[in-house]
Amino acid sequence: MSAPRVITDSLGGSALARAVQAGALDARVAVTAPAGVDAWRTRAREVAGSATRGWFAAMRDAFGASGPALERLERVAAAGGAVVTTGQQAGLFGGPIYTWAKAVGALAMADAIERQTGVPTAPVFWAATDDADHAEASYTYVIVDGRVERLVAAYEPAAGTPMALATLADVRPQLGRLRDACGSMAYERAYTAAAAAYSGQATVGGAYVALLRSLLEPLGVAVLDASHPAVCLAGTDVLHSALHRAGEVAAALDARHAWLAERGYAPQVADVAGLSTVFVHEGGRKRRVPMAETAPVGRSARPEALSPNVLLRPVMERAVLPTVAYLAGPGELSYFAQVSAVADVLGVAQPLAVPRWSCTIVDPAVGRAMARLDIGLDELRDADALESRLARSSVPEATRRALAELAEAVRMGLMALGAVDATDPDHAVWEMRSDGDTLRLKSVYGTDAAGMTWRFNPDITHATLLGRPVPALSSAVARRFLSYSWPGNVRELANCIERGVALGRGPELTLDDLPET
């Protein structure tokens, strides 16, 4: 069996994401990644030294780790080391490929930091099971018989239901298609892990975490279940601070939005006026805490009933974990330029986001087809252009010659129409242009199926057909011109043009040249 090609790509993204990757923003807005081993060693030691004592013990149950992942976490925590994190919200059967690319990238980066700096470092995957976007969590894509197929699970929990509480639908048909896509599997354990996780009475978030742990823990990657009460308890101080200082946080985000906009960047996360950055969970659903309710919610809500929104989450993570770096996708890189504003207000060290590994995986069968058709990888980014190119190359030579002869015949026919008298209104096609208070009419040759075409410049035509004066004309000229019946008075119009030419003014019309009717 041939192995697929794995090609490393640049991450790309929006202008803001690219600016963060290039280190082009002020360091107060987006922390710049260290340059060189010494700088990484310094950062890793600083982060490890600032960690809350007992962070792993406090969230041990949320990690639920076993095997190599548990061993590495315990070793790093005991040695006062750091972690490299990444994460993703729940997705059917693990979601998009970049979920796995993120996890493998975090592992590779943690290995590199530990090997080159000497600072014990562990990879951690933050499974955002507290997210409530069920549409995003309900689908994935597979390749069956050479075609991409979208698999969708039919569950629609009530709005605001975290995926950790959303009951998983019967996904046996989707598992069957996943099995079909696997074919003669080189690594059967991946499918069996998915089948085991997505069965029984699991929740959407629970199945997601179970699958991630089954495949990632043997590699040494720990998976943190973000909806576990231990995570919220560890982040209590940050969550309550965000409620208490909600007005300051909102003002800081407004200022950051303005700062980004002044420099031509669109903020990744839109501001929602009147809402804080904290969710409160009530009756199995979560809602953003309004500014007016921050004080009473802060006093009455149980610690495990609070959770962060997208801009507060990285700040809370930095407070509860010794995170040396977070591997981020393009959207995440963009919103980290807003996250720093929240961190500053709450007095938490700014988190560092670095680009995740981006790759393209070329299936062996697809690779063979590309080679046969001489298709480059970049051509796949513009499917329409590629389809046109392949269509042209597949046309037989005799057909191409016939089409070329037809095109030449059409060209010669259009040239013959040019011999028609330009002043003959039964054949002329007039293109009208405006110049101040003057209408300029130009003869253009051509006929339609009815024997005559009257084509007006769009700048004029659209306005006149809608019965509105054209701004480029004086209102008097516009009103006179619009009063004509088109093309009934074309003969009179042609006469006006001829009179203008005779007077040496060229093909121009002024108000004096236009008849009253």
Short mmCIF file of C-alpha atoms in Angstrom, two decimals:
data_model
loop_
_atom_site.label_atom_id
_atom_site.label_comp_id
_atom_site.label_asym_id
_atom_site.label_seq_id
_atom_site.Cartn_x
_atom_site.Cartn_y
_atom_site.Cartn_z
CA MET A 1 0.00 0.00 0.00
CA SER A 2 1.38 3.39 -0.98
CA ALA A 3 1.74 6.01 1.73
CA PRO A 4 0.07 9.40 1.29
CA ARG A 5 2.18 12.50 0.69
CA VAL A 6 2.23 14.94 3.60
CA ILE A 7 3.19 18.44 2.46
CA THR A 8 3.90 21.25 4.92
CA ASP A 9 2.16 24.50 3.95
CA SER A 10 2.30 28.08 5.15
CA LEU A 11 -0.58 28.74 7.53
CA GLY A 12 -1.85 31.91 5.84
CA GLY A 13 -5.05 33.46 7.14
CA SER A 14 -6.37 37.01 7.30
CA ALA A 15 -4.19 40.11 7.13
CA LEU A 16 -4.27 40.25 10.93
CA ALA A 17 -3.28 36.58 11.28
CA ARG A 18 -0.37 37.10 8.88
CA ALA A 19 0.73 40.20 10.79
CA VAL A 20 0.79 38.22 14.05
CA GLN A 21 2.83 35.46 12.40
CA ALA A 22 5.30 38.00 11.02
CA GLY A 23 5.69 39.72 14.39
CA ALA A 24 4.53 42.96 12.77
CA LEU A 25 2.31 44.12 15.65
CA ASP A 26 3.30 45.97 18.79
CA ALA A 27 4.51 43.45 21.42
CA ARG A 28 1.86 44.80 23.79
CA VAL A 29 -0.78 43.63 21.32
CA ALA A 30 0.67 40.28 20.29
CA VAL A 31 3.58 38.68 22.13
CA THR A 32 6.42 37.93 19.73
CA ALA A 33 7.79 34.40 19.76
CA PRO A 34 11.32 34.04 21.15
CA ALA A 35 14.14 33.92 18.60
CA GLY A 36 16.71 31.22 19.23
CA VAL A 37 17.27 28.54 21.84
CA ASP A 38 18.46 30.90 24.57
CA ALA A 39 15.36 33.06 24.26
CA TRP A 40 13.09 30.01 24.40
CA ARG A 41 14.96 28.72 27.44
CA THR A 42 14.45 32.05 29.19
CA ARG A 43 10.73 32.09 28.40
CA ALA A 44 10.21 28.46 29.44
CA ARG A 45 11.93 29.07 32.78
CA GLU A 46 9.96 32.27 33.42
CA VAL A 47 6.66 30.56 32.65
CA ALA A 48 7.51 27.52 34.75
CA GLY A 49 8.57 29.74 37.63
CA SER A 50 5.31 31.68 37.58
CA ALA A 51 3.09 28.59 37.66
CA THR A 52 0.64 28.04 40.48
CA ARG A 53 2.00 25.41 42.85
CA GLY A 54 0.04 22.19 42.55
CA TRP A 55 -1.56 23.06 39.20
CA PHE A 56 -1.50 19.44 38.04
CA ALA A 57 -2.91 18.05 41.28
CA ALA A 58 -5.73 20.60 41.13
CA MET A 59 -6.77 19.51 37.63
CA ARG A 60 -5.69 15.88 37.68
CA ASP A 61 -9.27 14.66 37.25
CA ALA A 62 -9.86 17.06 34.35
CA PHE A 63 -6.85 15.57 32.56
CA GLY A 64 -8.01 12.00 33.25
CA ALA A 65 -4.63 10.98 31.86
CA SER A 66 -3.13 7.52 31.70
CA GLY A 67 -0.10 5.79 30.24
CA PRO A 68 2.68 7.86 28.64
CA ALA A 69 0.61 11.07 28.87
CA LEU A 70 0.20 10.71 32.64
CA GLU A 71 3.85 9.80 33.12
CA ARG A 72 5.00 12.88 31.22
CA LEU A 73 2.62 15.24 33.03
CA GLU A 74 3.68 13.92 36.43
CA ARG A 75 7.35 14.26 35.54
CA VAL A 76 6.97 17.81 34.23
CA ALA A 77 4.85 18.94 37.19
CA ALA A 78 7.29 17.44 39.70
CA ALA A 79 10.25 19.12 37.98
CA GLY A 80 8.55 22.51 37.79
CA GLY A 81 8.41 22.45 34.01
CA ALA A 82 6.12 23.95 31.38
CA VAL A 83 3.50 22.84 28.87
CA VAL A 84 2.84 23.50 25.19
CA THR A 85 -0.88 23.66 24.54
CA THR A 86 -3.28 23.60 21.65
CA GLY A 87 -6.96 22.83 21.41
CA GLN A 88 -10.16 22.59 19.43
CA GLN A 89 -13.89 22.38 19.97
CA ALA A 90 -15.65 19.06 19.54
CA GLY A 91 -16.11 17.62 16.06
CA LEU A 92 -17.66 14.39 14.81
CA PHE A 93 -15.06 11.60 14.96
CA GLY A 94 -12.48 14.17 16.03
CA GLY A 95 -13.49 16.79 13.50
CA PRO A 96 -11.18 18.22 10.83
CA ILE A 97 -7.70 16.89 10.13
CA TYR A 98 -6.13 19.97 11.66
CA THR A 99 -7.39 18.77 15.08
CA TRP A 100 -4.88 15.95 14.82
CA ALA A 101 -2.26 18.17 13.19
CA LYS A 102 -2.52 20.54 16.16
CA ALA A 103 -2.01 17.72 18.64
CA VAL A 104 0.99 16.28 16.79
CA GLY A 105 2.42 19.78 16.41
CA ALA A 106 2.14 20.41 20.16
CA LEU A 107 3.94 17.13 20.80
CA ALA A 108 6.74 18.02 18.38
CA MET A 109 7.15 21.49 19.89
CA ALA A 110 7.17 20.21 23.47
CA ASP A 111 9.81 17.63 22.50
CA ALA A 112 11.93 20.32 20.82
CA ILE A 113 11.74 22.74 23.76
CA GLU A 114 12.64 20.06 26.28
CA ARG A 115 15.45 18.66 24.15
CA GLN A 116 17.04 22.01 23.28
CA THR A 117 16.43 24.07 26.44
CA GLY A 118 16.57 21.40 29.11
CA VAL A 119 13.25 22.59 30.58
CA PRO A 120 10.86 19.64 31.13
CA THR A 121 7.87 20.25 28.86
CA ALA A 122 4.65 18.34 28.20
CA PRO A 123 2.09 18.68 25.37
CA VAL A 124 -1.52 19.36 26.38
CA PHE A 125 -4.63 19.35 24.18
CA TRP A 126 -7.41 21.61 25.51
CA ALA A 127 -10.66 19.88 24.45
CA ALA A 128 -13.22 22.70 24.39
CA THR A 129 -16.22 20.57 25.34
CA ASP A 130 -17.81 23.59 27.04
CA ASP A 131 -18.46 25.05 23.58
CA ALA A 132 -22.13 25.15 22.53
CA ASP A 133 -21.81 25.23 18.73
CA HIS A 134 -23.63 21.98 17.93
CA ALA A 135 -23.60 22.65 14.18
CA GLU A 136 -19.80 22.74 14.16
CA ALA A 137 -19.64 19.60 16.29
CA SER A 138 -22.05 17.58 14.16
CA TYR A 139 -20.08 16.85 10.99
CA THR A 140 -16.86 15.71 9.42
CA TYR A 141 -15.60 14.73 5.95
CA VAL A 142 -14.32 11.41 4.64
CA ILE A 143 -13.23 10.09 1.25
CA VAL A 144 -15.24 7.14 -0.05
CA ASP A 145 -14.51 5.67 -3.48
CA GLY A 146 -12.45 8.70 -4.44
CA ARG A 147 -15.13 11.24 -3.53
CA VAL A 148 -15.39 13.59 -0.57
CA GLU A 149 -18.45 12.83 1.54
CA ARG A 150 -19.86 14.96 4.37
CA LEU A 151 -21.02 12.96 7.37
CA VAL A 152 -23.56 14.69 9.62
CA ALA A 153 -24.93 13.50 12.95
CA ALA A 154 -28.57 14.44 13.49
CA TYR A 155 -28.54 15.98 16.93
CA GLU A 156 -29.80 19.46 17.74
CA PRO A 157 -29.66 20.20 21.46
CA ALA A 158 -31.28 23.31 22.87
CA ALA A 159 -29.41 26.53 22.14
CA GLY A 160 -26.68 27.16 24.68
CA THR A 161 -26.21 23.48 25.56
CA PRO A 162 -22.49 22.71 26.03
CA MET A 163 -21.30 19.74 24.01
CA ALA A 164 -20.35 18.04 27.28
CA LEU A 165 -24.09 17.80 28.04
CA ALA A 166 -25.47 17.26 24.52
CA THR A 167 -26.63 13.67 24.07
CA LEU A 168 -25.00 11.90 21.15
CA ALA A 169 -27.38 10.78 18.42
CA ASP A 170 -27.31 7.34 16.84
CA VAL A 171 -24.26 7.61 14.58
CA ARG A 172 -24.08 3.98 13.44
CA PRO A 173 -24.77 4.94 9.79
CA GLN A 174 -21.97 7.54 9.94
CA LEU A 175 -19.64 4.99 11.56
CA GLY A 176 -20.45 2.65 8.68
CA ARG A 177 -19.38 5.26 6.14
CA LEU A 178 -16.26 5.96 8.19
CA ARG A 179 -15.51 2.23 8.03
CA ASP A 180 -16.03 2.29 4.25
CA ALA A 181 -13.65 5.23 3.97
CA CYS A 182 -10.97 3.37 5.93
CA GLY A 183 -10.88 0.54 3.39
CA SER A 184 -8.11 -1.95 4.13
CA MET A 185 -6.81 -0.02 7.12
CA ALA A 186 -3.11 0.33 7.81
CA TYR A 187 -3.94 1.39 11.38
CA GLU A 188 -7.17 -0.27 12.44
CA ARG A 189 -6.93 1.01 16.00
CA ALA A 190 -8.00 4.50 14.88
CA TYR A 191 -11.34 3.22 13.61
CA THR A 192 -11.97 0.92 16.56
CA ALA A 193 -11.26 3.82 18.93
CA ALA A 194 -13.83 5.97 17.10
CA ALA A 195 -16.40 3.18 17.14
CA ALA A 196 -15.89 2.63 20.87
CA ALA A 197 -16.05 6.35 21.74
CA TYR A 198 -19.12 7.14 19.63
CA SER A 199 -21.47 4.53 21.04
CA GLY A 200 -23.88 3.92 23.89
CA GLN A 201 -25.13 6.86 25.93
CA ALA A 202 -22.13 9.14 25.37
CA THR A 203 -22.42 12.89 25.04
CA VAL A 204 -20.98 14.75 22.07
CA GLY A 205 -18.17 16.17 24.18
CA GLY A 206 -17.60 12.92 26.05
CA ALA A 207 -17.20 10.93 22.83
CA TYR A 208 -14.79 13.54 21.49
CA VAL A 209 -12.59 13.43 24.60
CA ALA A 210 -12.65 9.62 24.70
CA LEU A 211 -11.45 9.38 21.09
CA LEU A 212 -8.73 11.99 21.58
CA ARG A 213 -7.41 10.29 24.70
CA SER A 214 -7.46 6.86 23.10
CA LEU A 215 -5.24 8.00 20.21
CA LEU A 216 -3.15 10.78 21.77
CA GLU A 217 -2.28 9.51 25.25
CA PRO A 218 -0.09 6.66 23.94
CA LEU A 219 1.96 9.38 22.18
CA GLY A 220 2.38 11.30 25.44
CA VAL A 221 -0.22 14.01 24.70
CA ALA A 222 -2.58 14.73 27.61
CA VAL A 223 -6.16 15.81 26.87
CA LEU A 224 -7.79 18.32 29.23
CA ASP A 225 -11.60 18.24 29.34
CA ALA A 226 -12.42 21.96 29.59
CA SER A 227 -15.94 21.32 30.91
CA HIS A 228 -14.69 19.41 33.95
CA PRO A 229 -15.53 21.26 37.21
CA ALA A 230 -11.86 21.15 38.23
CA VAL A 231 -10.96 23.51 35.37
CA CYS A 232 -13.55 26.09 36.39
CA LEU A 233 -12.49 25.78 40.04
CA ALA A 234 -8.86 26.38 39.09
CA GLY A 235 -9.89 29.46 37.12
CA THR A 236 -12.21 30.92 39.77
CA ASP A 237 -10.03 33.95 40.49
CA VAL A 238 -9.79 34.90 36.81
CA LEU A 239 -13.50 34.37 36.19
CA HIS A 240 -14.55 36.46 39.18
CA SER A 241 -12.04 39.16 38.27
CA ALA A 242 -13.51 39.28 34.74
CA LEU A 243 -16.97 39.75 36.25
CA HIS A 244 -15.85 42.36 38.76
CA ARG A 245 -13.93 44.35 36.11
CA ALA A 246 -16.28 43.71 33.21
CA GLY A 247 -16.59 47.42 32.41
CA GLU A 248 -12.82 47.85 32.25
CA VAL A 249 -12.48 44.76 30.07
CA ALA A 250 -15.14 46.09 27.68
CA ALA A 251 -13.42 49.47 27.46
CA ALA A 252 -10.05 47.83 26.79
CA LEU A 253 -11.56 45.70 24.02
CA ASP A 254 -13.22 48.76 22.47
CA ALA A 255 -9.85 50.54 22.47
CA ARG A 256 -8.16 47.48 20.94
CA HIS A 257 -10.82 47.27 18.21
CA ALA A 258 -10.17 50.93 17.38
CA TRP A 259 -6.39 50.38 17.40
CA LEU A 260 -6.69 47.48 14.97
CA ALA A 261 -9.18 49.28 12.73
CA GLU A 262 -6.91 52.33 12.47
CA ARG A 263 -4.24 50.04 11.05
CA GLY A 264 -6.55 48.37 8.57
CA TYR A 265 -7.20 45.15 10.51
CA ALA A 266 -10.62 43.65 11.16
CA PRO A 267 -10.97 42.26 14.71
CA GLN A 268 -11.56 38.50 14.65
CA VAL A 269 -14.15 38.52 17.45
CA ALA A 270 -16.95 41.06 17.12
CA ASP A 271 -17.91 43.03 20.19
CA VAL A 272 -21.34 42.35 21.70
CA ALA A 273 -22.35 45.44 23.62
CA GLY A 274 -23.62 44.95 27.14
CA LEU A 275 -22.20 41.45 27.67
CA SER A 276 -19.24 40.36 29.77
CA THR A 277 -16.59 37.79 28.83
CA VAL A 278 -18.02 35.22 31.28
CA PHE A 279 -20.69 32.54 30.81
CA VAL A 280 -22.95 31.31 33.57
CA HIS A 281 -24.38 27.79 33.35
CA GLU A 282 -28.00 27.39 34.41
CA GLY A 283 -30.21 24.33 33.94
CA GLY A 284 -27.82 22.63 31.54
CA ARG A 285 -27.44 25.68 29.31
CA LYS A 286 -25.00 28.57 29.30
CA ARG A 287 -25.45 32.26 28.59
CA ARG A 288 -23.20 35.32 28.50
CA VAL A 289 -23.51 37.31 31.70
CA PRO A 290 -24.87 40.82 30.95
CA MET A 291 -22.95 43.76 32.41
CA ALA A 292 -25.92 44.57 34.61
CA GLU A 293 -25.80 41.10 36.20
CA THR A 294 -22.06 40.69 36.79
CA ALA A 295 -22.24 41.62 40.48
CA PRO A 296 -25.15 39.35 41.49
CA VAL A 297 -23.86 36.45 39.37
CA GLY A 298 -20.42 36.83 40.92
CA ARG A 299 -21.94 36.62 44.39
CA SER A 300 -24.36 33.76 43.83
CA ALA A 301 -22.99 31.48 41.10
CA ARG A 302 -21.12 28.35 42.10
CA PRO A 303 -17.50 28.38 40.86
CA GLU A 304 -18.11 25.40 38.58
CA ALA A 305 -21.08 27.24 37.01
CA LEU A 306 -18.84 29.86 35.38
CA SER A 307 -16.76 29.54 32.22
CA PRO A 308 -14.82 31.89 29.91
CA ASN A 309 -15.73 33.14 26.47
CA VAL A 310 -13.31 32.88 23.56
CA LEU A 311 -11.31 35.98 24.54
CA LEU A 312 -11.08 35.11 28.23
CA ARG A 313 -10.25 31.42 27.76
CA PRO A 314 -6.54 31.88 26.79
CA VAL A 315 -6.13 34.28 29.71
CA MET A 316 -7.60 31.75 32.14
CA GLU A 317 -5.45 29.00 30.65
CA ARG A 318 -2.30 31.08 31.14
CA ALA A 319 -3.32 31.58 34.77
CA VAL A 320 -3.96 27.90 35.56
CA LEU A 321 -1.28 26.22 33.41
CA PRO A 322 2.42 26.97 32.87
CA THR A 323 1.80 27.45 29.14
CA VAL A 324 4.97 28.42 27.30
CA ALA A 325 3.13 28.64 23.96
CA TYR A 326 -0.24 27.85 22.39
CA LEU A 327 -0.29 26.38 18.86
CA ALA A 328 -2.97 28.41 17.10
CA GLY A 329 -4.81 28.35 13.81
CA PRO A 330 -5.23 31.52 11.71
CA GLY A 331 -8.47 32.58 13.40
CA GLU A 332 -6.97 32.04 16.83
CA LEU A 333 -3.85 34.01 15.96
CA SER A 334 -6.11 36.89 14.97
CA TYR A 335 -8.12 36.97 18.18
CA PHE A 336 -4.99 36.71 20.34
CA ALA A 337 -4.47 40.35 19.31
CA GLN A 338 -7.63 41.03 21.35
CA VAL A 339 -6.87 38.55 24.13
CA SER A 340 -3.88 40.62 25.23
CA ALA A 341 -6.19 43.54 26.08
CA VAL A 342 -8.16 41.28 28.45
CA ALA A 343 -4.98 39.92 30.04
CA ASP A 344 -3.68 43.42 30.73
CA VAL A 345 -6.84 44.46 32.58
CA LEU A 346 -6.91 41.29 34.69
CA GLY A 347 -3.21 41.39 35.50
CA VAL A 348 -2.43 38.04 33.90
CA ALA A 349 0.71 37.47 31.84
CA GLN A 350 -0.06 37.70 28.13
CA PRO A 351 -0.27 34.28 26.48
CA LEU A 352 1.92 33.54 23.46
CA ALA A 353 0.32 32.12 20.32
CA VAL A 354 2.47 30.53 17.62
CA PRO A 355 1.30 29.20 14.22
CA ARG A 356 0.17 25.60 14.24
CA TRP A 357 1.59 23.16 11.75
CA SER A 358 -0.32 23.34 8.46
CA CYS A 359 -0.23 20.49 5.99
CA THR A 360 -1.85 19.04 2.89
CA ILE A 361 -2.27 15.28 2.70
CA VAL A 362 -2.39 13.85 -0.82
CA ASP A 363 -4.05 10.45 -1.00
CA PRO A 364 -2.09 7.97 -3.17
CA ALA A 365 -4.96 7.57 -5.65
CA VAL A 366 -5.31 11.34 -5.93
CA GLY A 367 -1.57 11.66 -6.39
CA ARG A 368 -1.64 9.19 -9.27
CA ALA A 369 -4.51 11.08 -10.93
CA MET A 370 -2.65 14.37 -10.54
CA ALA A 371 0.44 12.88 -12.15
CA ARG A 372 -1.58 11.45 -15.04
CA LEU A 373 -3.28 14.80 -15.72
CA ASP A 374 -0.15 16.85 -15.03
CA ILE A 375 -1.85 18.81 -12.23
CA GLY A 376 0.23 20.82 -9.79
CA LEU A 377 -0.85 21.15 -6.16
CA ASP A 378 -1.31 24.92 -6.47
CA GLU A 379 -3.76 24.42 -9.36
CA LEU A 380 -6.19 22.69 -6.99
CA ARG A 381 -6.75 26.00 -5.19
CA ASP A 382 -8.67 27.33 -8.23
CA ALA A 383 -10.99 24.54 -9.32
CA ASP A 384 -12.70 26.59 -12.05
CA ALA A 385 -9.42 27.52 -13.75
CA LEU A 386 -8.20 23.92 -13.51
CA GLU A 387 -11.44 22.59 -14.99
CA SER A 388 -11.17 25.05 -17.88
CA ARG A 389 -7.55 24.10 -18.52
CA LEU A 390 -8.34 20.38 -18.51
CA ALA A 391 -11.36 20.94 -20.77
CA ARG A 392 -9.26 22.87 -23.29
CA SER A 393 -6.54 20.25 -23.30
CA SER A 394 -9.09 17.48 -23.90
CA VAL A 395 -10.61 19.09 -27.04
CA PRO A 396 -9.50 17.24 -30.21
CA GLU A 397 -7.29 19.18 -32.63
CA ALA A 398 -9.91 19.08 -35.40
CA THR A 399 -12.48 20.64 -33.04
CA ARG A 400 -10.05 23.37 -32.02
CA ARG A 401 -9.45 24.23 -35.71
CA ALA A 402 -13.19 24.37 -36.39
CA LEU A 403 -13.74 26.69 -33.42
CA ALA A 404 -10.92 28.96 -34.56
CA GLU A 405 -12.43 29.17 -38.06
CA LEU A 406 -15.83 30.00 -36.58
CA ALA A 407 -14.33 32.76 -34.42
CA GLU A 408 -12.61 34.25 -37.46
CA ALA A 409 -15.85 34.16 -39.45
CA VAL A 410 -17.67 36.00 -36.66
CA ARG A 411 -14.90 38.60 -36.53
CA MET A 412 -15.09 39.21 -40.28
CA GLY A 413 -18.88 39.49 -40.08
CA LEU A 414 -18.65 42.17 -37.40
CA MET A 415 -16.15 44.07 -39.50
CA ALA A 416 -18.58 43.96 -42.41
CA LEU A 417 -21.21 45.61 -40.25
CA GLY A 418 -18.83 48.53 -39.92
CA ALA A 419 -19.54 49.41 -43.53
CA VAL A 420 -23.08 50.48 -42.56
CA ASP A 421 -23.63 54.27 -42.79
CA ALA A 422 -23.05 55.67 -39.32
CA THR A 423 -25.90 58.14 -39.75
CA ASP A 424 -28.47 55.50 -40.72
CA PRO A 425 -30.56 55.14 -37.55
CA ASP A 426 -32.11 51.93 -38.83
CA HIS A 427 -28.76 50.18 -38.42
CA ALA A 428 -26.62 52.31 -36.13
CA VAL A 429 -26.07 51.38 -32.52
CA TRP A 430 -25.55 54.42 -30.35
CA GLU A 431 -23.43 54.48 -27.22
CA MET A 432 -24.24 57.48 -25.07
CA ARG A 433 -21.76 59.13 -22.71
CA SER A 434 -22.06 62.21 -20.55
CA ASP A 435 -19.69 65.12 -20.17
CA GLY A 436 -20.97 67.84 -17.88
CA ASP A 437 -24.08 69.35 -19.49
CA THR A 438 -23.39 67.63 -22.81
CA LEU A 439 -24.51 64.27 -24.15
CA ARG A 440 -22.01 62.63 -26.46
CA LEU A 441 -23.37 59.94 -28.76
CA LYS A 442 -21.08 57.52 -30.52
CA SER A 443 -22.09 55.17 -33.31
CA VAL A 444 -21.38 51.51 -32.63
CA TYR A 445 -22.20 48.87 -35.22
CA GLY A 446 -24.09 45.66 -34.62
CA THR A 447 -27.60 44.21 -34.72
CA ASP A 448 -29.54 41.84 -32.50
CA ALA A 449 -32.13 39.22 -33.42
CA ALA A 450 -34.77 41.93 -33.81
CA GLY A 451 -32.62 43.75 -36.32
CA MET A 452 -31.52 46.64 -34.14
CA THR A 453 -29.70 47.18 -30.85
CA TRP A 454 -29.64 50.40 -28.87
CA ARG A 455 -26.84 50.11 -26.34
CA PHE A 456 -26.27 52.87 -23.82
CA ASN A 457 -23.30 53.31 -21.53
CA PRO A 458 -24.27 51.70 -18.19
CA ASP A 459 -23.52 54.90 -16.29
CA ILE A 460 -26.31 56.55 -18.26
CA THR A 461 -28.63 53.66 -19.04
CA HIS A 462 -29.29 52.44 -15.53
CA ALA A 463 -30.22 55.89 -14.27
CA THR A 464 -32.45 56.82 -17.20
CA LEU A 465 -34.27 53.51 -17.32
CA LEU A 466 -35.15 53.94 -13.66
CA GLY A 467 -36.42 57.42 -14.42
CA ARG A 468 -33.83 59.25 -12.35
CA PRO A 469 -31.71 62.17 -13.62
CA VAL A 470 -28.09 61.29 -14.26
CA PRO A 471 -25.82 63.28 -11.89
CA ALA A 472 -23.36 64.06 -14.68
CA LEU A 473 -26.04 65.98 -16.61
CA SER A 474 -27.82 69.19 -15.78
CA SER A 475 -31.37 68.52 -14.66
CA ALA A 476 -32.72 70.37 -17.71
CA VAL A 477 -30.85 68.19 -20.19
CA ALA A 478 -31.74 65.06 -18.25
CA ARG A 479 -35.45 65.91 -18.17
CA ARG A 480 -35.52 66.73 -21.89
CA PHE A 481 -33.68 63.57 -22.81
CA LEU A 482 -35.88 61.37 -20.63
CA SER A 483 -39.04 62.80 -22.20
CA TYR A 484 -38.27 61.08 -25.51
CA SER A 485 -39.87 57.83 -26.54
CA TRP A 486 -37.10 55.29 -27.15
CA PRO A 487 -36.34 54.38 -29.88
CA GLY A 488 -39.25 56.15 -31.58
CA ASN A 489 -37.50 59.53 -31.84
CA VAL A 490 -34.21 58.10 -32.98
CA ARG A 491 -34.57 59.66 -36.43
CA GLU A 492 -34.97 63.13 -34.88
CA LEU A 493 -32.03 62.45 -32.60
CA ALA A 494 -29.89 61.53 -35.60
CA ASN A 495 -30.90 64.78 -37.27
CA CYS A 496 -29.80 66.72 -34.19
CA ILE A 497 -26.42 65.04 -34.35
CA GLU A 498 -26.07 65.86 -38.03
CA ARG A 499 -26.88 69.51 -37.33
CA GLY A 500 -24.26 69.56 -34.60
CA VAL A 501 -21.65 68.14 -36.95
CA ALA A 502 -22.59 70.68 -39.62
CA LEU A 503 -22.05 73.50 -37.10
CA GLY A 504 -18.58 72.14 -36.35
CA ARG A 505 -19.34 71.15 -32.77
CA GLY A 506 -18.88 67.43 -33.32
CA PRO A 507 -21.41 64.78 -32.27
CA GLU A 508 -22.58 66.68 -29.17
CA LEU A 509 -26.03 67.59 -27.92
CA THR A 510 -26.84 70.59 -25.77
CA LEU A 511 -30.23 71.70 -24.58
CA ASP A 512 -30.60 73.99 -27.60
CA ASP A 513 -30.14 71.03 -29.95
CA LEU A 514 -32.82 68.87 -28.37
CA PRO A 515 -36.38 69.22 -29.66
CA GLU A 516 -39.16 69.69 -27.13
CA THR A 517 -40.70 66.30 -27.92
#
